[in-house]
Coordinates of C-alpha atoms in Angstrom, one line a residue:
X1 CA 43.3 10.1 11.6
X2 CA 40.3 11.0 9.2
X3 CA 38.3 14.3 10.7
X4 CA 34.8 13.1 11.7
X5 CA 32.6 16.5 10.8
X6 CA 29.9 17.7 13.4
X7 CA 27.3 19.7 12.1
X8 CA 26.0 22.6 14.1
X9 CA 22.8 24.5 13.3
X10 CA 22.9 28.6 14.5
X11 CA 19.2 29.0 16.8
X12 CA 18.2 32.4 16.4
X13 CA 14.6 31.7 17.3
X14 CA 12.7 29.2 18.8
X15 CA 12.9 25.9 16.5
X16 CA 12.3 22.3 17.7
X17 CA 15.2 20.1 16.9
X18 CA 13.1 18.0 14.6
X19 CA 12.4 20.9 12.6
X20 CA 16.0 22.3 13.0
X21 CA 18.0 19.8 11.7
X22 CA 15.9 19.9 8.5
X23 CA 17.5 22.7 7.1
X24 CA 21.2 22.9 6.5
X25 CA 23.8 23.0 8.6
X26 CA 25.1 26.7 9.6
X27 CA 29.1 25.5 10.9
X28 CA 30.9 22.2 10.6
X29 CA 33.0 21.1 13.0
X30 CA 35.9 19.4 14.4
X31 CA 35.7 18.4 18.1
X32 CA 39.1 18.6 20.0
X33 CA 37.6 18.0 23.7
X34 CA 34.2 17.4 25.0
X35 CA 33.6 18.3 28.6
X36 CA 30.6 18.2 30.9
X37 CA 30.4 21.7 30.5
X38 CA 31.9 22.4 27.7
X39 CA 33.4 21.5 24.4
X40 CA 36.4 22.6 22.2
X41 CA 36.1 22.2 18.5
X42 CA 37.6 23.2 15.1
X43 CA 35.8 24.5 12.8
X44 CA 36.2 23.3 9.4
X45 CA 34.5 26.7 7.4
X46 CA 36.1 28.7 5.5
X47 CA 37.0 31.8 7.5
X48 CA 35.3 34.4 5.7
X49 CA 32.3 32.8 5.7
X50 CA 32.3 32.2 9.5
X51 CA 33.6 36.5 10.1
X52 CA 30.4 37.8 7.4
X53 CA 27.8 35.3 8.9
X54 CA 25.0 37.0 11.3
X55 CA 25.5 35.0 14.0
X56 CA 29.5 36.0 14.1
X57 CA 28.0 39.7 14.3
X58 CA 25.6 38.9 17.2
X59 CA 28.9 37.2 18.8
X60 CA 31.4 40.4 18.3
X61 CA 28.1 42.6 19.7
X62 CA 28.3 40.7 22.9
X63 CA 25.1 38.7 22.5
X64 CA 24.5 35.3 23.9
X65 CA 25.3 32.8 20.6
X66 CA 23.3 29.5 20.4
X67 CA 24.1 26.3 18.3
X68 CA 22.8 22.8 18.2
X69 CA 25.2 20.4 17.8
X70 CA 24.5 17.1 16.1
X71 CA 25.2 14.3 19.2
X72 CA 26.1 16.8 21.7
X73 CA 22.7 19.2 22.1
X74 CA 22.6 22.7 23.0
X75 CA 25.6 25.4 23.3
X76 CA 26.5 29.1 23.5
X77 CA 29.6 30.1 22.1
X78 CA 32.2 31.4 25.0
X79 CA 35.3 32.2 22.6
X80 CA 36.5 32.2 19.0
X81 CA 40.2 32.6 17.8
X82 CA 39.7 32.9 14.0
X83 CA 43.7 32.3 13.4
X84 CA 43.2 29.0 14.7
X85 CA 39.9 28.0 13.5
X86 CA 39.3 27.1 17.3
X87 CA 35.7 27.7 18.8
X88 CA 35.0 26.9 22.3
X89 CA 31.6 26.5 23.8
X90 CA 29.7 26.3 26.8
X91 CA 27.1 23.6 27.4
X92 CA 23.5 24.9 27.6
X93 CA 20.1 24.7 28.3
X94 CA 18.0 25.3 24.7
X95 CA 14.6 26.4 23.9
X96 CA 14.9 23.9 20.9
X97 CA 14.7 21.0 22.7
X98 CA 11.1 21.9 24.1
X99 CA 7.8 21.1 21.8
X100 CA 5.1 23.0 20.5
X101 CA 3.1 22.0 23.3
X102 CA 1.2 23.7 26.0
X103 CA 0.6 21.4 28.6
X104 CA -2.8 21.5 30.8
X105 CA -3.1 20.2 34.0
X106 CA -6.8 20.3 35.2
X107 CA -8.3 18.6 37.9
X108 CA -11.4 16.9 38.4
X109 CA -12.7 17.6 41.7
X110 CA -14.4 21.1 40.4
X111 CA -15.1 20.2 36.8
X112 CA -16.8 23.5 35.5
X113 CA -13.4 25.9 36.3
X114 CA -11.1 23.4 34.4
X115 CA -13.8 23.2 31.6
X116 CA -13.5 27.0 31.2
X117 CA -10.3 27.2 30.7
X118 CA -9.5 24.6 28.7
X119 CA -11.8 26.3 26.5
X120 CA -10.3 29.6 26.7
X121 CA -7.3 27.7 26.3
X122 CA -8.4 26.4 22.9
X123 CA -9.7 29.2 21.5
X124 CA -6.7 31.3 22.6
X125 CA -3.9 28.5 20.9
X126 CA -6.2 28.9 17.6
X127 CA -5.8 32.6 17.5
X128 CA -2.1 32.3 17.9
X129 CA -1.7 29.5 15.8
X130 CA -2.7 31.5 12.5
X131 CA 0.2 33.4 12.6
X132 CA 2.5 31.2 14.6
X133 CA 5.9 29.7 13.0
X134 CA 5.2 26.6 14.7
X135 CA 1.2 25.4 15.4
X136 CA 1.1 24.9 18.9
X137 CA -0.9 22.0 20.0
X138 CA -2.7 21.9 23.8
X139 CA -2.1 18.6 25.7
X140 CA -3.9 17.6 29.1
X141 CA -2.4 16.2 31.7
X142 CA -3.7 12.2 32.3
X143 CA -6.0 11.3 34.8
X144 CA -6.8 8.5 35.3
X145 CA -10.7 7.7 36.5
X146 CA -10.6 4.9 39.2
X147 CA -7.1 5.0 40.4
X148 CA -4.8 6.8 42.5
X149 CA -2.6 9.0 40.6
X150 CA 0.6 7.8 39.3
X151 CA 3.1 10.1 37.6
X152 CA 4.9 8.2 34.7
X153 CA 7.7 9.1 32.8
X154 CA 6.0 10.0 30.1
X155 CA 3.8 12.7 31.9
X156 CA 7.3 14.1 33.2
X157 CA 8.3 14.4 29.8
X158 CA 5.5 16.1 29.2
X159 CA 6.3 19.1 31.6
X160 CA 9.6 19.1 31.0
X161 CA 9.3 19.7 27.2
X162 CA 6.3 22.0 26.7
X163 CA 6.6 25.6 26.0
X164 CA 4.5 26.7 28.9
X165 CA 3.1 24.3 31.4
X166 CA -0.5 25.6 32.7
X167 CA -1.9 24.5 36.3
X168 CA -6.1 24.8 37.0
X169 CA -5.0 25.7 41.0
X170 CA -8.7 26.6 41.4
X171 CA -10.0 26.0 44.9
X172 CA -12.0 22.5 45.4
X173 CA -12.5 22.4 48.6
X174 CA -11.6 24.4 52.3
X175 CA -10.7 23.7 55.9
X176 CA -11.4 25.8 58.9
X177 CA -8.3 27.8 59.9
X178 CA -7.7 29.1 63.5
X179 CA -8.6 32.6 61.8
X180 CA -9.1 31.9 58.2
X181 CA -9.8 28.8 56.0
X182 CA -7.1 27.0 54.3
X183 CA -8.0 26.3 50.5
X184 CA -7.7 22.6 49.7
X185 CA -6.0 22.2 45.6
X186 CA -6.4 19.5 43.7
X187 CA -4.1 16.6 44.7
X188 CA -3.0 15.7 41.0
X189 CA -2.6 19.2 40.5
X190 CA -0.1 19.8 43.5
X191 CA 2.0 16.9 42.6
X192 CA 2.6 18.1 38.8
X193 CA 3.0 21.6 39.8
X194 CA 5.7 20.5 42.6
X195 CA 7.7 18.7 40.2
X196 CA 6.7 22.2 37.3
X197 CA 8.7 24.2 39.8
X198 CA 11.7 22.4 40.1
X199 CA 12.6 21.6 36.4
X200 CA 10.9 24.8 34.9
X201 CA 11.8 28.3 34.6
X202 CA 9.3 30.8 36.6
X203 CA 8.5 31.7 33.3
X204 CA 6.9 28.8 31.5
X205 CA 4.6 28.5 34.2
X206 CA 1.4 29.9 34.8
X207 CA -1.7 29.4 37.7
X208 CA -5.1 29.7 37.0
X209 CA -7.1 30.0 39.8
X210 CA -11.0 30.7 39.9
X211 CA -12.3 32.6 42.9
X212 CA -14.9 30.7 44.1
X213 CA -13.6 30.1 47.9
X214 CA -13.0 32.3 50.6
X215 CA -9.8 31.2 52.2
X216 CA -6.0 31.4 51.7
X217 CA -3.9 28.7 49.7
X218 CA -2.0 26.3 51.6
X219 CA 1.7 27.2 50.4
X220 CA 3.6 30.5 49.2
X221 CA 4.0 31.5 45.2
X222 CA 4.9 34.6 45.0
X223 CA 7.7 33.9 42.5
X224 CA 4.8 32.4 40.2
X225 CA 3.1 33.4 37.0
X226 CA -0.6 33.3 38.5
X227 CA -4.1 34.7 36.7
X228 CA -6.9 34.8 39.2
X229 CA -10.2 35.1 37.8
X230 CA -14.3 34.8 38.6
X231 CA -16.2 34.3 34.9
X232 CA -15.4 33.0 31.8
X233 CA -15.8 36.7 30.0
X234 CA -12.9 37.9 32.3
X235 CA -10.7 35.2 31.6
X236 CA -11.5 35.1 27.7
X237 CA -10.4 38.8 28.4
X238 CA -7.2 38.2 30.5
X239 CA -5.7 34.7 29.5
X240 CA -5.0 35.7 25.7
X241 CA -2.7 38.5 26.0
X242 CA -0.7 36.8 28.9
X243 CA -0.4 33.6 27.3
X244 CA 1.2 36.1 24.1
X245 CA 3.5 37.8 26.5
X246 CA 4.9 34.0 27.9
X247 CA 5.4 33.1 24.4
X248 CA 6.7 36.0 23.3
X249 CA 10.7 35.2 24.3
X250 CA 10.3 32.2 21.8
X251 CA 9.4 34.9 18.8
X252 CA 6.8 32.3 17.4
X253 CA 4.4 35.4 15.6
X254 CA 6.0 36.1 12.7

């Protein structure tokens, strides 16, 4: 039986998959078993190459080794047996398959706090963007004007695959409380950032919130990334350095 050669690309830094397999391969390889959480290969290298590459280092340090594979997606190496040319790895979640993309979901209901950060936002992704391996590119969330909201597939994609997925949680209205008033969110808001929380790390998402009503939000989020802020010289002062430090496990500033 003829040996069918997967190619595997070694992802040291952050690099979408488009851009990835654009370069040559790192490993080729022969695939004994594929499980759902795993796979068992060959590989078809010659073995000195494979025992003075940089990533077989990182692997005999004890770090956490990352390919893509070509069909198969993302994995971290779990053991090596050079005498057999055997690799086995474990099936995992990659940074390459997210975009370039910071995705913005603003609401409408309070137009001026989700118009100041969108700017902030704009100005910030320029900054970073001239000395960024990868441009990033802001994308807002769709709203649409005289209908209900309706989450497609395509807007789950969208939070799914960004880099960082940014909610405007800013106050647009209040109810009276039997002691304090309950701050009212945005509706579209609250229905991306519910789904945000369940497929994204605490991480790659952050809550803006402009204090503007007196009152206490409706649900706990502790666990969350959250920036409160009153004017748009604080946040122009505050949102750039965070949104650096969320990027920064992604090593985009070369």
């Amino acid at each position: 039986m003829a040996i069918i050669a997967l190619r595997a690309w070694y992802l040291e830094d952050y690099e979408p998959i488009g851009e990835i397999v654009k370069r040559p391969h790192d490993l080729r390889l022969s695939r004994n078993s594929l499980l759902k959480s795993g796979l068992r290969a060959d590989f078809l290298d010659d073995r000195v190459e494979v025992e003075t590459s940089g990533w077989f280092r990182r692997y005999l340090a004890g770090e956490t080794v990352e390919f893509y594979i070509e069909g198969s997606g993302g994995y971290a190496i779990s053991n090596i047996d050079l005498i057999s040319q055997e690799i086995y790895f474990t099936k995992q979640e990659t940074t390459a398959a997210l975009e370039p993309v910071i995705f913005f979901s603003y609401q409408r209901e309070y137009p001026p706090a989700s118009e100041m950060i969108r700017e902030v936002l704009e100005e910030a992704i320029a900054q970073i963007n001239e000395k960024s391996r990868h441009p990033l590119t802001l994308q807002l969330a769709a709203r649409p004007t005289e209908a209900p909201l309706r989450l497609s597939s395509h807007q789950f994609r969208q939070i799914r695959k960004s880099l960082l997925v940014i909610f405007d949680g800013t106050p647009v209205s209040s109810l009276e409380g039997d002691k304090t008033p309950q701050l009212l969110l945005s509706p579209a808001v609250c229905a991306e950032l519910g789904y945000a929380l369940n497929y994204r790390r605490s991480g790659q998402v952050l809550l803006l919130q402009q204090e503007r009503l007196e009152g206490q939000m409706p649900f706990d989020l502790m666990n969350l990334q959250q920036l409160s802020f009153k004017a748009a010289h604080e946040l122009k002062k505050t949102l750039p350095p965070l949104l650096q430090t969320l990027l920064k496990p992604f090593h985009l500033v070369v």
